[in-house]
Amino acid sequence: MRSSWRTIDIVIASVIAVAFGVIFWAWDAVWAATENAFVFFPPAQAVLYGMWFLPAVLSGLIIRKPGAAFFTETVASIISALLGNKWGATVIVQGAAQGLGAELAFAFFRYRVFTLPAGLLSGALAGLVAAVFDWFVWTYAYQLWSYRVPYALITVVSATVIAGAGAWLLVRALAPTGVLDRFEAGRERALI
């Protein structure tokens, strides 16, 4: 495995980041619009949280280089902050932390394993980092067992499913089209 980034790695990571920065901006509106739908159990809204981790896992699975998940998630959060959101610039720090969480899974496998379990672990760790961040920044005033713990658990599950499995499925869907041929993920398409 070569750990140095090629120009194509930087370009694709940036494209993924910008695209998801815009998606984050739109997802902020989805989050706000669904708040009343979860009035029966407010922590359940965290089921939507996994979308915010998708670029980190996706870029990690495609680019397969140290720093890809961190870079993409951080840039996506910067774009989201620049477009405007109700959370302000704090999302930049949170995005960087989430990117590090996703990156840990790929580092754990020494950037050699990019299977569904690696994607699931990457999503789960991004969600775990986000849940811990939220405990100290956003949900510290809420009740521990009736809000914070369920919110954290649902966040990790959402991240595992939406970001982990979702990113893996996206790679599987993109590989046969040929758009990933410059990456190992695209060259594996015959094996998929």
XYZ file of N, CA and C in Angstrom:
576
model
N 0.831 -1.183 0.000
C 0.000 0.000 0.000
C 0.873 1.243 0.000
N 0.607 2.122 -0.945
C 1.299 3.406 -0.981
C 0.502 4.399 -0.147
N 1.189 5.053 0.763
C 0.476 5.999 1.621
C 0.497 7.417 1.071
N 1.321 7.686 0.067
C 1.357 9.036 -0.495
C 0.134 9.245 -1.390
N -0.368 10.444 -1.347
C -1.563 10.779 -2.100
C -1.198 11.168 -3.529
N -1.976 10.688 -4.469
C -1.857 11.105 -5.861
C -2.780 12.302 -6.080
N -2.589 12.990 -7.184
C -3.462 14.123 -7.503
C -4.912 13.677 -7.581
N -5.164 12.532 -8.192
C -6.526 12.019 -8.320
C -7.156 11.750 -6.951
N -6.353 11.337 -5.984
C -6.860 11.109 -4.622
C -7.357 12.422 -4.018
N -6.553 13.463 -4.181
C -6.919 14.777 -3.633
C -8.166 15.316 -4.320
N -8.221 15.170 -5.647
C -9.373 15.675 -6.398
C -10.647 14.944 -5.997
N -10.606 13.625 -5.956
C -11.812 12.859 -5.614
C -12.236 13.098 -4.170
N -11.279 13.149 -3.261
C -11.625 13.454 -1.864
C -12.284 14.827 -1.768
N -11.771 15.782 -2.515
C -12.342 17.135 -2.495
C -13.728 17.169 -3.117
N -13.922 16.445 -4.206
C -15.236 16.397 -4.852
C -16.260 15.765 -3.908
N -15.882 14.654 -3.287
C -16.777 14.004 -2.320
C -17.098 14.974 -1.178
N -16.074 15.677 -0.690
C -16.263 16.605 0.429
C -17.203 17.740 0.062
N -17.002 18.349 -1.090
C -17.856 19.473 -1.494
C -19.287 18.992 -1.725
N -19.437 17.865 -2.410
C -20.780 17.335 -2.652
C -21.499 17.070 -1.329
N -20.796 16.451 -0.389
C -21.439 16.154 0.891
C -21.578 17.393 1.767
N -20.740 18.394 1.585
C -20.939 19.654 2.295
C -22.288 20.259 1.933
N -22.639 20.184 0.659
C -23.945 20.673 0.199
C -25.054 19.755 0.716
N -24.812 18.449 0.677
C -25.801 17.503 1.212
C -26.011 17.752 2.707
N -24.934 18.018 3.436
C -25.061 18.339 4.866
C -25.961 19.548 5.062
N -25.749 20.563 4.250
C -26.550 21.787 4.346
C -28.030 21.449 4.156
N -28.338 20.606 3.165
C -29.723 20.182 2.941
C -30.214 19.286 4.076
N -29.328 18.431 4.587
C -29.702 17.510 5.672
C -30.011 18.285 6.952
N -29.372 19.445 7.126
C -29.700 20.308 8.263
C -31.182 20.670 8.225
N -31.705 20.943 7.027
C -33.120 21.281 6.869
C -34.000 20.062 7.161
N -33.552 18.892 6.737
C -34.295 17.657 7.037
C -34.357 17.446 8.548
N -33.213 17.652 9.205
C -33.156 17.496 10.662
C -34.150 18.444 11.336
N -34.133 19.699 10.927
C -35.041 20.689 11.525
C -36.506 20.347 11.229
N -36.786 19.907 10.019
C -38.161 19.609 9.614
C -38.720 18.383 10.322
N -37.866 17.497 10.793
C -38.348 16.258 11.416
C -38.388 16.314 12.941
N -37.998 17.425 13.533
C -37.979 17.500 14.997
C -39.333 17.167 15.611
N -40.407 17.674 15.038
C -41.741 17.409 15.584
C -42.168 15.954 15.388
N -41.623 15.295 14.385
C -41.969 13.895 14.135
C -41.435 12.978 15.239
N -40.449 13.461 15.988
C -39.849 12.642 17.041
C -40.207 13.140 18.437
N -41.268 13.926 18.544
C -41.672 14.472 19.836
C -42.041 13.350 20.813
N -42.496 12.195 20.308
C -42.834 11.058 21.162
C -41.615 10.517 21.906
N -40.431 10.619 21.280
C -39.180 10.166 21.883
C -38.030 10.899 21.189
N -37.710 12.115 21.644
C -36.740 12.966 20.957
C -35.383 12.330 20.634
N -34.816 11.451 21.473
C -33.533 10.846 21.090
C -33.601 10.023 19.806
N -34.799 9.590 19.431
C -34.953 8.777 18.216
C -34.593 9.549 16.953
N -34.566 10.859 17.032
C -34.186 11.643 15.851
C -32.753 11.322 15.415
N -31.964 10.789 16.316
C -30.588 10.415 15.980
C -30.533 9.333 14.909
N -31.658 8.726 14.582
C -31.692 7.749 13.502
C -31.270 8.393 12.170
N -31.406 9.699 12.076
C -31.017 10.442 10.867
C -29.546 10.847 10.867
N -28.881 10.689 11.958
C -27.529 11.226 12.178
C -26.475 10.623 11.252
N -26.663 9.380 10.857
C -25.653 8.671 10.077
C -25.255 9.335 8.774
N -26.145 10.130 8.198
C -25.831 10.817 6.938
C -24.598 11.702 7.084
N -24.413 12.284 8.261
C -23.302 13.214 8.461
C -21.935 12.517 8.523
N -21.901 11.202 8.525
C -20.626 10.469 8.569
C -20.285 9.802 7.242
N -21.218 9.838 6.317
C -21.069 9.114 5.058
C -19.831 9.493 4.246
N -19.479 10.767 4.102
C -18.298 11.072 3.274
C -16.992 10.528 3.838
N -16.874 10.463 5.143
C -15.644 9.944 5.745
C -15.463 8.472 5.395
N -16.506 7.693 5.581
C -16.412 6.264 5.307
C -16.269 6.029 3.805
N -17.036 6.749 3.003
C -16.979 6.594 1.552
C -15.581 6.870 1.004
N -14.993 7.972 1.409
C -13.656 8.296 0.895
C -12.609 7.318 1.406
N -12.770 6.849 2.627
C -11.853 5.838 3.148
C -11.910 4.555 2.341
N -13.116 4.155 1.950
C -13.282 2.929 1.162
C -12.801 3.086 -0.276
N -12.896 4.300 -0.815
C -12.474 4.532 -2.198
C -10.981 4.831 -2.288
N -10.519 5.806 -1.530
C -9.143 6.301 -1.674
C -8.128 5.392 -0.987
N -8.490 4.858 0.152
C -7.665 3.863 0.844
C -6.273 4.370 1.200
N -6.216 5.595 1.639
C -4.951 6.191 2.062
C -5.144 6.828 3.429
N -4.089 6.833 4.244
C -4.201 7.494 5.549
C -4.627 8.954 5.388
N -5.607 9.332 6.166
C -6.078 10.711 6.168
C -7.273 10.973 5.277
N -7.661 10.035 4.421
C -8.760 10.268 3.487
C -10.076 10.541 4.214
N -10.401 9.719 5.192
C -11.659 9.898 5.931
C -11.646 11.222 6.690
N -10.537 11.513 7.345
C -10.411 12.767 8.108
C -10.516 13.979 7.184
N -9.758 13.972 6.095
C -9.756 15.105 5.162
C -11.153 15.364 4.611
N -11.792 14.321 4.118
C -13.084 14.492 3.465
C -14.156 14.970 4.433
N -14.209 14.389 5.602
C -15.213 14.794 6.596
C -14.970 16.226 7.072
N -13.715 16.584 7.252
C -13.392 17.936 7.709
C -13.762 18.973 6.652
N -13.389 18.728 5.404
C -13.721 19.678 4.328
C -15.232 19.762 4.143
N -15.928 18.643 4.206
C -17.396 18.658 4.086
C -18.020 19.499 5.195
N -17.485 19.398 6.402
C -18.036 20.187 7.512
C -17.719 21.675 7.339
N -16.568 21.986 6.768
C -16.240 23.393 6.485
C -17.216 23.961 5.459
N -17.483 23.202 4.401
C -18.449 23.645 3.383
C -19.819 23.843 4.017
N -20.231 22.906 4.844
C -21.516 23.005 5.530
C -21.587 24.276 6.387
N -20.507 24.558 7.101
C -20.481 25.763 7.946
C -20.528 27.025 7.086
N -19.809 27.022 5.979
C -19.804 28.197 5.103
C -21.170 28.445 4.469
N -21.898 27.374 4.180
C -23.236 27.519 3.607
C -24.248 27.980 4.651
N -23.930 27.770 5.908
C -24.794 28.211 6.998
C -25.595 27.060 7.580
N -25.615 27.002 8.901
C -26.398 25.992 9.609
C -26.688 26.514 11.004
N -27.582 25.849 11.692
C -27.979 26.344 13.014
C -26.937 26.074 14.092
N -25.925 25.246 13.789
C -24.916 24.893 14.783
C -23.653 25.742 14.679
N -23.537 26.532 13.634
C -22.393 27.425 13.481
C -21.093 26.702 13.155
N -19.989 27.362 13.475
C -18.663 26.844 13.141
C -18.263 25.637 13.987
N -19.026 25.348 15.026
C -18.727 24.179 15.856
C -18.725 22.904 15.020
N -19.486 22.907 13.915
C -19.544 21.704 13.075
C -18.182 21.392 12.449
N -17.323 22.377 12.332
C -15.997 22.126 11.761
C -15.188 21.249 12.711
N -15.190 21.602 13.988
C -14.483 20.798 14.988
C -15.134 19.419 15.090
N -16.459 19.393 15.091
C -17.159 18.126 15.193
C -16.886 17.254 13.965
N -16.887 17.845 12.786
C -16.593 17.097 11.567
C -15.195 16.503 11.584
N -14.233 17.284 12.043
C -12.861 16.778 12.133
C -12.791 15.598 13.107
N -13.484 15.721 14.237
C -13.499 14.627 15.219
C -14.150 13.378 14.629
N -15.268 13.557 13.926
C -15.953 12.429 13.293
C -15.062 11.782 12.234
N -14.351 12.599 11.478
C -13.419 12.076 10.480
C -12.320 11.250 11.111
N -11.837 11.703 12.262
C -10.824 10.922 12.984
C -11.398 9.595 13.466
N -12.640 9.628 13.925
C -13.283 8.392 14.360
C -13.372 7.387 13.221
N -13.821 7.856 12.053
C -13.917 6.976 10.887
C -12.538 6.477 10.466
N -11.564 7.342 10.555
C -10.183 7.011 10.159
C -9.599 5.901 11.036
N -9.985 5.875 12.309
C -9.455 4.871 13.232
C -9.705 3.439 12.768
N -10.856 3.205 12.159
C -11.162 1.846 11.698
C -10.201 1.412 10.603
N -9.936 2.299 9.656
C -9.019 1.958 8.568
C -7.594 1.808 9.097
N -7.231 2.641 10.066
C -5.908 2.519 10.684
C -5.794 1.204 11.451
N -6.883 0.814 12.110
C -6.889 -0.448 12.849
C -6.540 -1.618 11.921
N -7.051 -1.554 10.710
C -6.768 -2.600 9.718
C -5.522 -2.286 8.884
N -4.768 -1.282 9.342
C -3.516 -0.877 8.680
C -3.715 -0.522 7.208
N -4.902 0.023 6.891
C -5.236 0.434 5.529
C -5.071 -0.710 4.531
N -5.457 -1.917 4.973
C -5.356 -3.093 4.111
C -6.690 -3.816 3.934
N -7.672 -3.485 4.729
C -8.958 -4.171 4.683
C -10.048 -3.127 4.416
N -10.814 -3.356 3.344
C -11.847 -2.401 2.949
C -13.147 -3.130 2.629
N -13.466 -4.070 3.485
C -14.656 -4.892 3.342
C -15.835 -4.241 4.069
N -16.980 -4.903 3.990
C -18.151 -4.410 4.716
C -17.875 -4.261 6.214
N -17.259 -5.240 6.880
C -16.977 -5.040 8.308
C -16.092 -3.821 8.584
N -15.136 -3.539 7.727
C -14.296 -2.344 7.910
C -15.136 -1.079 7.766
N -16.042 -1.072 6.792
C -16.937 0.074 6.623
C -17.868 0.248 7.806
N -18.413 -0.867 8.292
C -19.303 -0.801 9.456
C -18.571 -0.274 10.685
N -17.345 -0.760 10.903
C -16.563 -0.286 12.043
C -16.238 1.194 11.896
N -15.903 1.616 10.689
C -15.602 3.024 10.446
C -16.816 3.901 10.765
N -17.985 3.481 10.292
C -19.199 4.229 10.593
C -19.497 4.249 12.079
N -19.355 3.086 12.722
C -19.633 2.990 14.163
C -18.706 3.889 14.972
N -17.423 3.912 14.619
C -16.479 4.751 15.370
C -16.730 6.237 15.128
N -17.111 6.601 13.908
C -17.481 7.998 13.642
C -18.693 8.379 14.484
N -19.669 7.475 14.562
C -20.858 7.731 15.379
C -20.547 7.810 16.856
N -19.649 6.944 17.316
C -19.253 6.967 18.727
C -18.573 8.290 19.079
N -17.669 8.732 18.215
C -16.991 10.016 18.457
C -18.009 11.154 18.462
N -18.944 11.113 17.534
C -19.976 12.160 17.488
C -20.827 12.141 18.745
N -21.181 10.948 19.215
C -21.998 10.834 20.424
C -21.259 11.394 21.635
N -19.984 11.082 21.746
C -19.186 11.611 22.867
C -19.067 13.134 22.745
N -18.816 13.625 21.547
C -18.750 15.075 21.318
C -20.065 15.730 21.750
N -21.179 15.138 21.309
C -22.494 15.684 21.650
C -22.739 15.710 23.154
N -22.254 14.696 23.866
C -22.432 14.647 25.322
C -21.875 15.898 25.976
N -20.748 16.379 25.484
C -20.076 17.512 26.114
C -20.440 18.856 25.500
N -20.927 18.868 24.266
C -21.190 20.139 23.594
C -22.680 20.427 23.441
N -23.465 19.433 23.033
C -24.860 19.699 22.696
C -25.870 19.147 23.701
N -25.647 17.986 24.271
C -26.694 17.344 25.084
C -26.357 17.276 26.574
N -25.372 18.025 27.018
C -24.928 17.945 28.420
C -26.033 18.281 29.416
N -27.021 19.082 29.024
C -28.073 19.505 29.943
C -29.253 18.522 29.996
N -29.250 17.539 29.143
C -30.357 16.577 29.093
C -30.153 15.458 30.116
N -31.235 14.770 30.436
C -31.184 13.645 31.362
C -30.320 12.519 30.780
N -29.548 11.892 31.633
C -28.617 10.861 31.186
C -29.337 9.650 30.579
N -30.193 8.991 31.345
C -30.777 7.726 30.906
C -31.984 7.893 30.004
N -32.692 8.984 30.117
C -33.881 9.142 29.278
C -33.573 9.830 27.948
N -32.404 10.478 27.843
C -32.084 11.152 26.578
C -30.676 10.827 26.078
N -29.669 11.132 26.855
C -28.293 11.060 26.364
C -27.848 9.645 25.988
N -28.131 8.666 26.803
C -27.712 7.290 26.498
C -28.458 6.747 25.278
N -29.802 6.859 25.227
C -30.478 6.384 24.013
C -30.028 7.135 22.756
N -29.825 8.435 22.891
C -29.368 9.250 21.761
C -28.007 8.751 21.264
N -27.103 8.473 22.175
C -25.771 7.986 21.802
C -25.860 6.619 21.126
N -26.646 5.723 21.680
C -26.786 4.381 21.094
C -27.408 4.443 19.698
N -28.438 5.244 19.550
C -29.099 5.377 18.245
C -28.150 6.044 17.243
N -27.336 6.986 17.713
C -26.353 7.622 16.842
C -25.368 6.599 16.294
N -24.862 5.735 17.154
C -23.890 4.722 16.714
C -24.541 3.745 15.738
N -25.763 3.330 16.006
C -26.463 2.415 15.096
C -26.712 3.097 13.753
N -27.173 4.331 13.779
C -27.414 5.079 12.547
C -26.127 5.234 11.740
N -25.048 5.548 12.416
C -23.762 5.710 11.738
C -23.294 4.391 11.127
N -23.501 3.315 11.846
C -23.094 1.999 11.350
C -23.866 1.626 10.094
N -25.173 1.863 10.115
C -26.024 1.478 8.990
C -25.903 2.460 7.825
N -26.146 3.740 8.084
C -26.173 4.711 6.988
C -24.779 4.977 6.438
N -23.828 5.277 7.318
C -22.481 5.600 6.838
C -21.681 4.344 6.514
N -21.704 3.361 7.406
C -20.903 2.155 7.200
C -21.408 1.310 6.047
N -22.626 0.800 6.179
C -23.195 -0.033 5.113
C -23.505 0.797 3.873
N -23.989 2.027 4.086
C -24.329 2.896 2.957
C -23.129 3.208 2.074
N -22.004 3.531 2.686
C -20.794 3.826 1.908
C -20.316 2.588 1.167
N -20.352 1.444 1.836
C -19.930 0.203 1.189
C -20.818 -0.112 -0.009
N -22.125 0.086 0.141
C -23.054 -0.148 -0.966
C -22.834 0.853 -2.103
N -22.526 2.098 -1.755
C -22.224 3.099 -2.791
C -20.995 2.702 -3.597
N -19.962 2.237 -2.932
C -18.757 1.792 -3.638
C -19.103 0.622 -4.554
N -19.885 -0.308 -4.045
C -20.296 -1.462 -4.871
C -21.116 -1.018 -6.075
N -21.939 0.014 -5.907
C -22.758 0.504 -7.020
C -21.924 1.297 -8.025
N -20.940 2.037 -7.541
C -20.109 2.856 -8.439
C -19.066 2.038 -9.197
N -18.532 0.997 -8.589
C -17.442 0.230 -9.196
C -17.766 -0.300 -10.595
N -18.923 -0.888 -10.830
C -19.210 -1.418 -12.173
C -19.334 -0.336 -13.256
N -19.548 0.900 -12.861
C -19.693 1.971 -13.847
C -18.358 2.391 -14.445
N -17.261 2.062 -13.777
C -15.940 2.439 -14.266
C -15.403 3.736 -13.688
N -16.218 4.462 -12.928
C -15.756 5.752 -12.394
C -14.677 5.595 -11.327
N -14.543 4.400 -10.789
C -13.530 4.171 -9.762
C -12.327 3.388 -10.292
N -12.203 3.276 -11.599
C -11.121 2.471 -12.176
C -9.723 2.936 -11.783
N -9.563 4.177 -11.428
C -8.247 4.687 -11.021
C -7.917 4.330 -9.572
N -8.840 3.638 -8.926
C -8.677 3.248 -7.530
C -8.790 1.737 -7.406
N -8.177 1.202 -6.368
C -8.270 -0.236 -6.110
C -9.732 -0.665 -5.953
N -10.548 0.188 -5.372
C -11.958 -0.125 -5.180
C -12.640 -0.384 -6.525
N -12.245 0.321 -7.555
C -12.814 0.116 -8.885
C -12.255 -1.109 -9.575
N -11.015 -1.400 -9.321
C -10.367 -2.556 -9.952
C -10.830 -3.867 -9.334
N -11.471 -3.812 -8.190
C -12.004 -5.011 -7.544
C -13.383 -5.372 -8.060
N -13.935 -4.595 -8.978
C -15.324 -4.794 -9.369
C -15.606 -6.181 -9.934
N -14.632 -6.809 -10.546
C -14.851 -8.164 -11.048
C -15.050 -9.149 -9.904
N -14.527 -8.808 -8.738
C -14.646 -9.684 -7.584
C -15.922 -9.447 -6.809
N -16.595 -8.355 -7.106
C -17.787 -7.990 -6.337
C -19.004 -8.730 -6.857
